[in-house]
Amino acid sequence: MKHIFILLLALTGLGAYAQTESPEQALAKMEDQRLKAIINKDSVALSALYDDKYTGVLTSGRAVNKAGVMKFQMTNNPLVQITIEDVKANIYNNVGITTGRQVNRSKSGTTLGQSKFVRVYLKTGNSWKIVHSQGTLITEEQM
């Protein structure tokens, strides 16, 4: 009976280990959380994803800090549906990089514009924070 209990305990532990998300999955999930916070205009949730020393470049070319990116993201147009696609994440020790494409569509589904993004995450302790990002508009010829 003792051996069965130990075997069950070991198998339960292996099952939990197999279900642990990878760092790449964690960053992809954070990208989804970021988008959800923008869509819902949840400034508290969005702010929690960014490091206080954040710097970035918007698709317009304007450089922003954390306050600037927060202001920009909280003024999104409610008539535009935002999605992110082709998200990829790579980990380099305590640095993570995500890349992907943002697509802006009208409520009817017409594509209004697209941009590529790169975000740099830094892991301190057990949490990841966005420390830098840059967006680049994709022209109609590049679509």
PDB file of N, CA and C in Angstrom, residues 30-116:
ATOM      1  N   MET A  30       0.877  36.936 -21.957  1.00  0.00           N
ATOM      2  CA  MET A  30       0.937  38.353 -21.578  1.00  0.00           C
ATOM      3  C   MET A  30       0.545  39.258 -22.742  1.00  0.00           C
ATOM      4  N   GLU A  31       0.894  38.863 -23.956  1.00  0.00           N
ATOM      5  CA  GLU A  31       0.474  39.645 -25.129  1.00  0.00           C
ATOM      6  C   GLU A  31      -1.054  39.665 -25.213  1.00  0.00           C
ATOM      7  N   ASP A  32      -1.681  38.521 -24.958  1.00  0.00           N
ATOM      8  CA  ASP A  32      -3.151  38.459 -24.952  1.00  0.00           C
ATOM      9  C   ASP A  32      -3.728  39.319 -23.828  1.00  0.00           C
ATOM     10  N   GLN A  33      -3.105  39.278 -22.651  1.00  0.00           N
ATOM     11  CA  GLN A  33      -3.566  40.086 -21.521  1.00  0.00           C
ATOM     12  C   GLN A  33      -3.436  41.574 -21.828  1.00  0.00           C
ATOM     13  N   ARG A  34      -2.347  41.930 -22.496  1.00  0.00           N
ATOM     14  CA  ARG A  34      -2.135  43.334 -22.879  1.00  0.00           C
ATOM     15  C   ARG A  34      -3.230  43.801 -23.814  1.00  0.00           C
ATOM     16  N   LEU A  35      -3.526  42.995 -24.836  1.00  0.00           N
ATOM     17  CA  LEU A  35      -4.570  43.354 -25.792  1.00  0.00           C
ATOM     18  C   LEU A  35      -5.920  43.470 -25.100  1.00  0.00           C
ATOM     19  N   LYS A  36      -6.234  42.538 -24.232  1.00  0.00           N
ATOM     20  CA  LYS A  36      -7.501  42.567 -23.505  1.00  0.00           C
ATOM     21  C   LYS A  36      -7.610  43.829 -22.653  1.00  0.00           C
ATOM     22  N   ALA A  37      -6.511  44.209 -21.993  1.00  0.00           N
ATOM     23  CA  ALA A  37      -6.517  45.427 -21.172  1.00  0.00           C
ATOM     24  C   ALA A  37      -6.745  46.667 -22.029  1.00  0.00           C
ATOM     25  N   ILE A  38      -6.152  46.696 -23.223  1.00  0.00           N
ATOM     26  CA  ILE A  38      -6.345  47.840 -24.131  1.00  0.00           C
ATOM     27  C   ILE A  38      -7.795  47.907 -24.587  1.00  0.00           C
ATOM     28  N   ILE A  39      -8.334  46.777 -25.025  1.00  0.00           N
ATOM     29  CA  ILE A  39      -9.710  46.738 -25.513  1.00  0.00           C
ATOM     30  C   ILE A  39     -10.700  47.143 -24.422  1.00  0.00           C
ATOM     31  N   ASN A  40     -10.445  46.672 -23.191  1.00  0.00           N
ATOM     32  CA  ASN A  40     -11.337  46.979 -22.059  1.00  0.00           C
ATOM     33  C   ASN A  40     -10.999  48.281 -21.352  1.00  0.00           C
ATOM     34  N   LYS A  41      -9.985  48.982 -21.875  1.00  0.00           N
ATOM     35  CA  LYS A  41      -9.526  50.241 -21.260  1.00  0.00           C
ATOM     36  C   LYS A  41      -9.236  50.055 -19.769  1.00  0.00           C
ATOM     37  N   ASP A  42      -8.567  48.953 -19.456  1.00  0.00           N
ATOM     38  CA  ASP A  42      -8.201  48.614 -18.078  1.00  0.00           C
ATOM     39  C   ASP A  42      -6.782  49.113 -17.821  1.00  0.00           C
ATOM     40  N   SER A  43      -6.667  50.366 -17.392  1.00  0.00           N
ATOM     41  CA  SER A  43      -5.349  50.968 -17.213  1.00  0.00           C
ATOM     42  C   SER A  43      -4.555  50.311 -16.083  1.00  0.00           C
ATOM     43  N   VAL A  44      -5.218  49.784 -15.078  1.00  0.00           N
ATOM     44  CA  VAL A  44      -4.518  49.122 -13.970  1.00  0.00           C
ATOM     45  C   VAL A  44      -3.836  47.851 -14.471  1.00  0.00           C
ATOM     46  N   ALA A  45      -4.581  47.026 -15.200  1.00  0.00           N
ATOM     47  CA  ALA A  45      -4.015  45.784 -15.738  1.00  0.00           C
ATOM     48  C   ALA A  45      -2.907  46.085 -16.745  1.00  0.00           C
ATOM     49  N   LEU A  46      -3.120  47.092 -17.590  1.00  0.00           N
ATOM     50  CA  LEU A  46      -2.118  47.436 -18.603  1.00  0.00           C
ATOM     51  C   LEU A  46      -0.849  47.960 -17.940  1.00  0.00           C
ATOM     52  N   SER A  47      -0.995  48.836 -16.975  1.00  0.00           N
ATOM     53  CA  SER A  47       0.155  49.407 -16.283  1.00  0.00           C
ATOM     54  C   SER A  47       0.993  48.339 -15.594  1.00  0.00           C
ATOM     55  N   ALA A  48       0.349  47.308 -15.081  1.00  0.00           N
ATOM     56  CA  ALA A  48       1.060  46.232 -14.385  1.00  0.00           C
ATOM     57  C   ALA A  48       1.982  45.448 -15.322  1.00  0.00           C
ATOM     58  N   LEU A  49       1.734  45.493 -16.623  1.00  0.00           N
ATOM     59  CA  LEU A  49       2.554  44.765 -17.586  1.00  0.00           C
ATOM     60  C   LEU A  49       3.826  45.517 -17.975  1.00  0.00           C
ATOM     61  N   TYR A  50       3.845  46.830 -17.750  1.00  0.00           N
ATOM     62  CA  TYR A  50       4.969  47.669 -18.161  1.00  0.00           C
ATOM     63  C   TYR A  50       5.875  48.004 -16.985  1.00  0.00           C
ATOM     64  N   ASP A  51       7.181  47.963 -17.224  1.00  0.00           N
ATOM     65  CA  ASP A  51       8.162  48.386 -16.239  1.00  0.00           C
ATOM     66  C   ASP A  51       8.107  49.903 -16.101  1.00  0.00           C
ATOM     67  N   ASP A  52       8.401  50.408 -14.930  1.00  0.00           N
ATOM     68  CA  ASP A  52       8.369  51.857 -14.716  1.00  0.00           C
ATOM     69  C   ASP A  52       9.395  52.598 -15.579  1.00  0.00           C
ATOM     70  N   LYS A  53      10.451  51.922 -15.987  1.00  0.00           N
ATOM     71  CA  LYS A  53      11.492  52.543 -16.818  1.00  0.00           C
ATOM     72  C   LYS A  53      11.275  52.272 -18.311  1.00  0.00           C
ATOM     73  N   TYR A  54      10.088  51.831 -18.668  1.00  0.00           N
ATOM     74  CA  TYR A  54       9.761  51.504 -20.058  1.00  0.00           C
ATOM     75  C   TYR A  54      10.076  52.660 -20.996  1.00  0.00           C
ATOM     76  N   THR A  55      10.597  52.317 -22.190  1.00  0.00           N
ATOM     77  CA  THR A  55      10.739  53.257 -23.305  1.00  0.00           C
ATOM     78  C   THR A  55      10.258  52.537 -24.550  1.00  0.00           C
ATOM     79  N   GLY A  56       9.751  53.301 -25.506  1.00  0.00           N
ATOM     80  CA  GLY A  56       9.282  52.673 -26.731  1.00  0.00           C
ATOM     81  C   GLY A  56       9.135  53.657 -27.862  1.00  0.00           C
ATOM     82  N   VAL A  57       8.817  53.111 -29.022  1.00  0.00           N
ATOM     83  CA  VAL A  57       8.581  53.914 -30.218  1.00  0.00           C
ATOM     84  C   VAL A  57       7.262  53.455 -30.818  1.00  0.00           C
ATOM     85  N   LEU A  58       6.316  54.393 -30.947  1.00  0.00           N
ATOM     86  CA  LEU A  58       5.019  54.094 -31.540  1.00  0.00           C
ATOM     87  C   LEU A  58       5.149  53.953 -33.054  1.00  0.00           C
ATOM     88  N   THR A  59       4.116  53.446 -33.704  1.00  0.00           N
ATOM     89  CA  THR A  59       4.159  53.285 -35.156  1.00  0.00           C
ATOM     90  C   THR A  59       4.302  54.623 -35.883  1.00  0.00           C
ATOM     91  N   SER A  60       3.961  55.708 -35.196  1.00  0.00           N
ATOM     92  CA  SER A  60       4.114  57.047 -35.778  1.00  0.00           C
ATOM     93  C   SER A  60       5.560  57.520 -35.743  1.00  0.00           C
ATOM     94  N   GLY A  61       6.417  56.803 -34.994  1.00  0.00           N
ATOM     95  CA  GLY A  61       7.807  57.220 -34.828  1.00  0.00           C
ATOM     96  C   GLY A  61       8.040  58.002 -33.549  1.00  0.00           C
ATOM     97  N   ARG A  62       6.981  58.293 -32.824  1.00  0.00           N
ATOM     98  CA  ARG A  62       7.091  59.072 -31.590  1.00  0.00           C
ATOM     99  C   ARG A  62       7.637  58.207 -30.460  1.00  0.00           C
ATOM    100  N   ALA A  63       8.656  58.724 -29.773  1.00  0.00           N
ATOM    101  CA  ALA A  63       9.224  58.038 -28.615  1.00  0.00           C
ATOM    102  C   ALA A  63       8.326  58.283 -27.408  1.00  0.00           C
ATOM    103  N   VAL A  64       8.114  57.245 -26.602  1.00  0.00           N
ATOM    104  CA  VAL A  64       7.258  57.356 -25.424  1.00  0.00           C
ATOM    105  C   VAL A  64       7.901  56.649 -24.231  1.00  0.00           C
ATOM    106  N   ASN A  65       7.495  57.101 -23.043  1.00  0.00           N
ATOM    107  CA  ASN A  65       7.836  56.408 -21.811  1.00  0.00           C
ATOM    108  C   ASN A  65       6.577  55.670 -21.346  1.00  0.00           C
ATOM    109  N   LYS A  66       6.574  55.167 -20.129  1.00  0.00           N
ATOM    110  CA  LYS A  66       5.415  54.404 -19.659  1.00  0.00           C
ATOM    111  C   LYS A  66       4.149  55.258 -19.656  1.00  0.00           C
ATOM    112  N   ALA A  67       4.238  56.469 -19.160  1.00  0.00           N
ATOM    113  CA  ALA A  67       3.048  57.339 -19.121  1.00  0.00           C
ATOM    114  C   ALA A  67       2.537  57.615 -20.538  1.00  0.00           C
ATOM    115  N   GLY A  68       3.461  57.811 -21.485  1.00  0.00           N
ATOM    116  CA  GLY A  68       3.077  58.101 -22.861  1.00  0.00           C
ATOM    117  C   GLY A  68       2.410  56.921 -23.546  1.00  0.00           C
ATOM    118  N   VAL A  69       2.925  55.722 -23.340  1.00  0.00           N
ATOM    119  CA  VAL A  69       2.312  54.554 -23.970  1.00  0.00           C
ATOM    120  C   VAL A  69       0.965  54.257 -23.326  1.00  0.00           C
ATOM    121  N   MET A  70       0.844  54.487 -22.019  1.00  0.00           N
ATOM    122  CA  MET A  70      -0.436  54.273 -21.342  1.00  0.00           C
ATOM    123  C   MET A  70      -1.489  55.228 -21.905  1.00  0.00           C
ATOM    124  N   LYS A  71      -1.128  56.486 -22.049  1.00  0.00           N
ATOM    125  CA  LYS A  71      -2.071  57.472 -22.590  1.00  0.00           C
ATOM    126  C   LYS A  71      -2.489  57.091 -24.009  1.00  0.00           C
ATOM    127  N   PHE A  72      -1.517  56.690 -24.823  1.00  0.00           N
ATOM    128  CA  PHE A  72      -1.805  56.288 -26.199  1.00  0.00           C
ATOM    129  C   PHE A  72      -2.747  55.087 -26.232  1.00  0.00           C
ATOM    130  N   GLN A  73      -2.458  54.062 -25.444  1.00  0.00           N
ATOM    131  CA  GLN A  73      -3.266  52.838 -25.475  1.00  0.00           C
ATOM    132  C   GLN A  73      -4.671  53.046 -24.918  1.00  0.00           C
ATOM    133  N   MET A  74      -4.838  53.969 -23.996  1.00  0.00           N
ATOM    134  CA  MET A  74      -6.161  54.200 -23.403  1.00  0.00           C
ATOM    135  C   MET A  74      -7.051  55.074 -24.268  1.00  0.00           C
ATOM    136  N   THR A  75      -6.496  55.601 -25.374  1.00  0.00           N
ATOM    137  CA  THR A  75      -7.299  56.437 -26.268  1.00  0.00           C
ATOM    138  C   THR A  75      -7.651  55.715 -27.565  1.00  0.00           C
ATOM    139  N   ASN A  76      -7.655  54.376 -27.525  1.00  0.00           N
ATOM    140  CA  ASN A  76      -7.971  53.638 -28.752  1.00  0.00           C
ATOM    141  C   ASN A  76      -9.413  53.898 -29.184  1.00  0.00           C
ATOM    142  N   ASN A  77      -9.655  53.775 -30.459  1.00  0.00           N
ATOM    143  CA  ASN A  77     -10.956  54.048 -31.068  1.00  0.00           C
ATOM    144  C   ASN A  77     -11.884  52.846 -30.833  1.00  0.00           C
ATOM    145  N   PRO A  78     -13.033  53.055 -30.187  1.00  0.00           N
ATOM    146  CA  PRO A  78     -13.941  51.928 -29.922  1.00  0.00           C
ATOM    147  C   PRO A  78     -14.585  51.351 -31.188  1.00  0.00           C
ATOM    148  N   LEU A  79     -14.488  52.043 -32.308  1.00  0.00           N
ATOM    149  CA  LEU A  79     -15.049  51.538 -33.558  1.00  0.00           C
ATOM    150  C   LEU A  79     -14.075  50.634 -34.312  1.00  0.00           C
ATOM    151  N   VAL A  80     -12.862  50.514 -33.782  1.00  0.00           N
ATOM    152  CA  VAL A  80     -11.835  49.695 -34.420  1.00  0.00           C
ATOM    153  C   VAL A  80     -11.612  48.436 -33.587  1.00  0.00           C
ATOM    154  N   GLN A  81     -11.637  47.300 -34.254  1.00  0.00           N
ATOM    155  CA  GLN A  81     -11.349  46.024 -33.590  1.00  0.00           C
ATOM    156  C   GLN A  81      -9.873  45.708 -33.782  1.00  0.00           C
ATOM    157  N   ILE A  82      -9.182  45.461 -32.673  1.00  0.00           N
ATOM    158  CA  ILE A  82      -7.751  45.188 -32.708  1.00  0.00           C
ATOM    159  C   ILE A  82      -7.521  43.708 -32.438  1.00  0.00           C
ATOM    160  N   THR A  83      -6.700  43.095 -33.273  1.00  0.00           N
ATOM    161  CA  THR A  83      -6.275  41.718 -33.024  1.00  0.00           C
ATOM    162  C   THR A  83      -4.761  41.650 -33.172  1.00  0.00           C
ATOM    163  N   ILE A  84      -4.177  40.632 -32.553  1.00  0.00           N
ATOM    164  CA  ILE A  84      -2.755  40.373 -32.772  1.00  0.00           C
ATOM    165  C   ILE A  84      -2.629  38.977 -33.364  1.00  0.00           C
ATOM    166  N   GLU A  85      -1.697  38.849 -34.289  1.00  0.00           N
ATOM    167  CA  GLU A  85      -1.513  37.591 -35.016  1.00  0.00           C
ATOM    168  C   GLU A  85      -0.031  37.272 -35.121  1.00  0.00           C
ATOM    169  N   ASP A  86       0.261  36.024 -35.427  1.00  0.00           N
ATOM    170  CA  ASP A  86       1.643  35.574 -35.665  1.00  0.00           C
ATOM    171  C   ASP A  86       2.585  35.897 -34.503  1.00  0.00           C
ATOM    172  N   VAL A  87       2.084  35.794 -33.273  1.00  0.00           N
ATOM    173  CA  VAL A  87       2.908  36.107 -32.105  1.00  0.00           C
ATOM    174  C   VAL A  87       3.933  34.991 -31.890  1.00  0.00           C
ATOM    175  N   LYS A  88       5.174  35.414 -31.758  1.00  0.00           N
ATOM    176  CA  LYS A  88       6.272  34.485 -31.466  1.00  0.00           C
ATOM    177  C   LYS A  88       7.043  35.041 -30.274  1.00  0.00           C
ATOM    178  N   ALA A  89       7.522  34.155 -29.426  1.00  0.00           N
ATOM    179  CA  ALA A  89       8.288  34.570 -28.255  1.00  0.00           C
ATOM    180  C   ALA A  89       9.585  33.786 -28.195  1.00  0.00           C
ATOM    181  N   ASN A  90      10.648  34.473 -27.820  1.00  0.00           N
ATOM    182  CA  ASN A  90      11.948  33.850 -27.621  1.00  0.00           C
ATOM    183  C   ASN A  90      12.501  34.316 -26.281  1.00  0.00           C
ATOM    184  N   ILE A  91      13.201  33.415 -25.611  1.00  0.00           N
ATOM    185  CA  ILE A  91      13.760  33.708 -24.295  1.00  0.00           C
ATOM    186  C   ILE A  91      15.279  33.640 -24.368  1.00  0.00           C
ATOM    187  N   TYR A  92      15.925  34.622 -23.756  1.00  0.00           N
ATOM    188  CA  TYR A  92      17.383  34.678 -23.651  1.00  0.00           C
ATOM    189  C   TYR A  92      17.705  34.969 -22.189  1.00  0.00           C
ATOM    190  N   ASN A  93      17.858  33.912 -21.397  1.00  0.00           N
ATOM    191  CA  ASN A  93      18.063  34.027 -19.954  1.00  0.00           C
ATOM    192  C   ASN A  93      16.894  34.773 -19.325  1.00  0.00           C
ATOM    193  N   ASN A  94      17.122  35.997 -18.829  1.00  0.00           N
ATOM    194  CA  ASN A  94      16.034  36.744 -18.185  1.00  0.00           C
ATOM    195  C   ASN A  94      15.438  37.817 -19.109  1.00  0.00           C
ATOM    196  N   VAL A  95      15.691  37.687 -20.399  1.00  0.00           N
ATOM    197  CA  VAL A  95      15.147  38.617 -21.389  1.00  0.00           C
ATOM    198  C   VAL A  95      14.252  37.831 -22.347  1.00  0.00           C
ATOM    199  N   GLY A  96      13.079  38.354 -22.600  1.00  0.00           N
ATOM    200  CA  GLY A  96      12.160  37.747 -23.546  1.00  0.00           C
ATOM    201  C   GLY A  96      11.817  38.742 -24.638  1.00  0.00           C
ATOM    202  N   ILE A  97      11.660  38.240 -25.846  1.00  0.00           N
ATOM    203  CA  ILE A  97      11.298  39.102 -26.972  1.00  0.00           C
ATOM    204  C   ILE A  97      10.087  38.498 -27.657  1.00  0.00           C
ATOM    205  N   THR A  98       9.066  39.327 -27.843  1.00  0.00           N
ATOM    206  CA  THR A  98       7.909  38.897 -28.624  1.00  0.00           C
ATOM    207  C   THR A  98       7.847  39.721 -29.900  1.00  0.00           C
ATOM    208  N   THR A  99       7.410  39.059 -30.953  1.00  0.00           N
ATOM    209  CA  THR A  99       7.165  39.735 -32.221  1.00  0.00           C
ATOM    210  C   THR A  99       5.796  39.296 -32.709  1.00  0.00           C
ATOM    211  N   GLY A 100       5.207  40.122 -33.527  1.00  0.00           N
ATOM    212  CA  GLY A 100       3.909  39.775 -34.079  1.00  0.00           C
ATOM    213  C   GLY A 100       3.368  40.878 -34.956  1.00  0.00           C
ATOM    214  N   ARG A 101       2.113  40.721 -35.298  1.00  0.00           N
ATOM    215  CA  ARG A 101       1.440  41.676 -36.182  1.00  0.00           C
ATOM    216  C   ARG A 101       0.140  42.096 -35.524  1.00  0.00           C
ATOM    217  N   GLN A 102      -0.105  43.396 -35.520  1.00  0.00           N
ATOM    218  CA  GLN A 102      -1.382  43.937 -35.042  1.00  0.00           C
ATOM    219  C   GLN A 102      -2.213  44.308 -36.250  1.00  0.00           C
ATOM    220  N   VAL A 103      -3.461  43.874 -36.239  1.00  0.00           N
ATOM    221  CA  VAL A 103      -4.371  44.185 -37.340  1.00  0.00           C
ATOM    222  C   VAL A 103      -5.533  44.988 -36.782  1.00  0.00           C
ATOM    223  N   ASN A 104      -5.802  46.126 -37.392  1.00  0.00           N
ATOM    224  CA  ASN A 104      -6.929  46.973 -37.012  1.00  0.00           C
ATOM    225  C   ASN A 104      -8.009  46.851 -38.081  1.00  0.00           C
ATOM    226  N   ARG A 105      -9.201  46.481 -37.643  1.00  0.00           N
ATOM    227  CA  ARG A 105     -10.318  46.292 -38.576  1.00  0.00           C
ATOM    228  C   ARG A 105     -11.511  47.121 -38.131  1.00  0.00           C
ATOM    229  N   SER A 106     -12.338  47.469 -39.118  1.00  0.00           N
ATOM    230  CA  SER A 106     -13.611  48.117 -38.805  1.00  0.00           C
ATOM    231  C   SER A 106     -14.539  47.059 -38.232  1.00  0.00           C
ATOM    232  N   LYS A 107     -15.650  47.495 -37.662  1.00  0.00           N
ATOM    233  CA  LYS A 107     -16.628  46.547 -37.111  1.00  0.00           C
ATOM    234  C   LYS A 107     -17.171  45.606 -38.195  1.00  0.00           C
ATOM    235  N   SER A 108     -17.145  46.057 -39.459  1.00  0.00           N
ATOM    236  CA  SER A 108     -17.620  45.196 -40.553  1.00  0.00           C
ATOM    237  C   SER A 108     -16.556  44.195 -41.003  1.00  0.00           C
ATOM    238  N   GLY A 109     -15.314  44.339 -40.493  1.00  0.00           N
ATOM    239  CA  GLY A 109     -14.263  43.393 -40.832  1.00  0.00           C
ATOM    240  C   GLY A 109     -13.248  43.882 -41.844  1.00  0.00           C
ATOM    241  N   THR A 110     -13.438  45.084 -42.380  1.00  0.00           N
ATOM    242  CA  THR A 110     -12.491  45.634 -43.350  1.00  0.00           C
ATOM    243  C   THR A 110     -11.185  45.975 -42.640  1.00  0.00           C
ATOM    244  N   THR A 111     -10.058  45.542 -43.209  1.00  0.00           N
ATOM    245  CA  THR A 111      -8.753  45.856 -42.623  1.00  0.00           C
ATOM    246  C   THR A 111      -8.444  47.332 -42.843  1.00  0.00           C
ATOM    247  N   LEU A 112      -8.217  48.043 -41.751  1.00  0.00           N
ATOM    248  CA  LEU A 112      -7.917  49.472 -41.798  1.00  0.00           C
ATOM    249  C   LEU A 112      -6.416  49.733 -41.800  1.00  0.00           C
ATOM    250  N   GLY A 113      -5.670  48.865 -41.162  1.00  0.00           N
ATOM    251  CA  GLY A 113      -4.224  49.028 -41.088  1.00  0.00           C
ATOM    252  C   GLY A 113      -3.593  47.886 -40.323  1.00  0.00           C
ATOM    253  N   GLN A 114      -2.298  47.721 -40.547  1.00  0.00           N
ATOM    254  CA  GLN A 114      -1.542  46.683 -39.865  1.00  0.00           C
ATOM    255  C   GLN A 114      -0.192  47.229 -39.453  1.00  0.00           C
ATOM    256  N   SER A 115       0.363  46.636 -38.421  1.00  0.00           N
ATOM    257  CA  SER A 115       1.708  46.990 -38.000  1.00  0.00           C
ATOM    258  C   SER A 115       2.402  45.759 -37.440  1.00  0.00           C
ATOM    259  N   LYS A 116       3.714  45.775 -37.514  1.00  0.00           N
ATOM    260  CA  LYS A 116       4.542  44.753 -36.883  1.00  0.00           C
ATOM    261  C   LYS A 116       5.000  45.319 -35.548  1.00  0.00           C
TER     262      LYS A 116
END
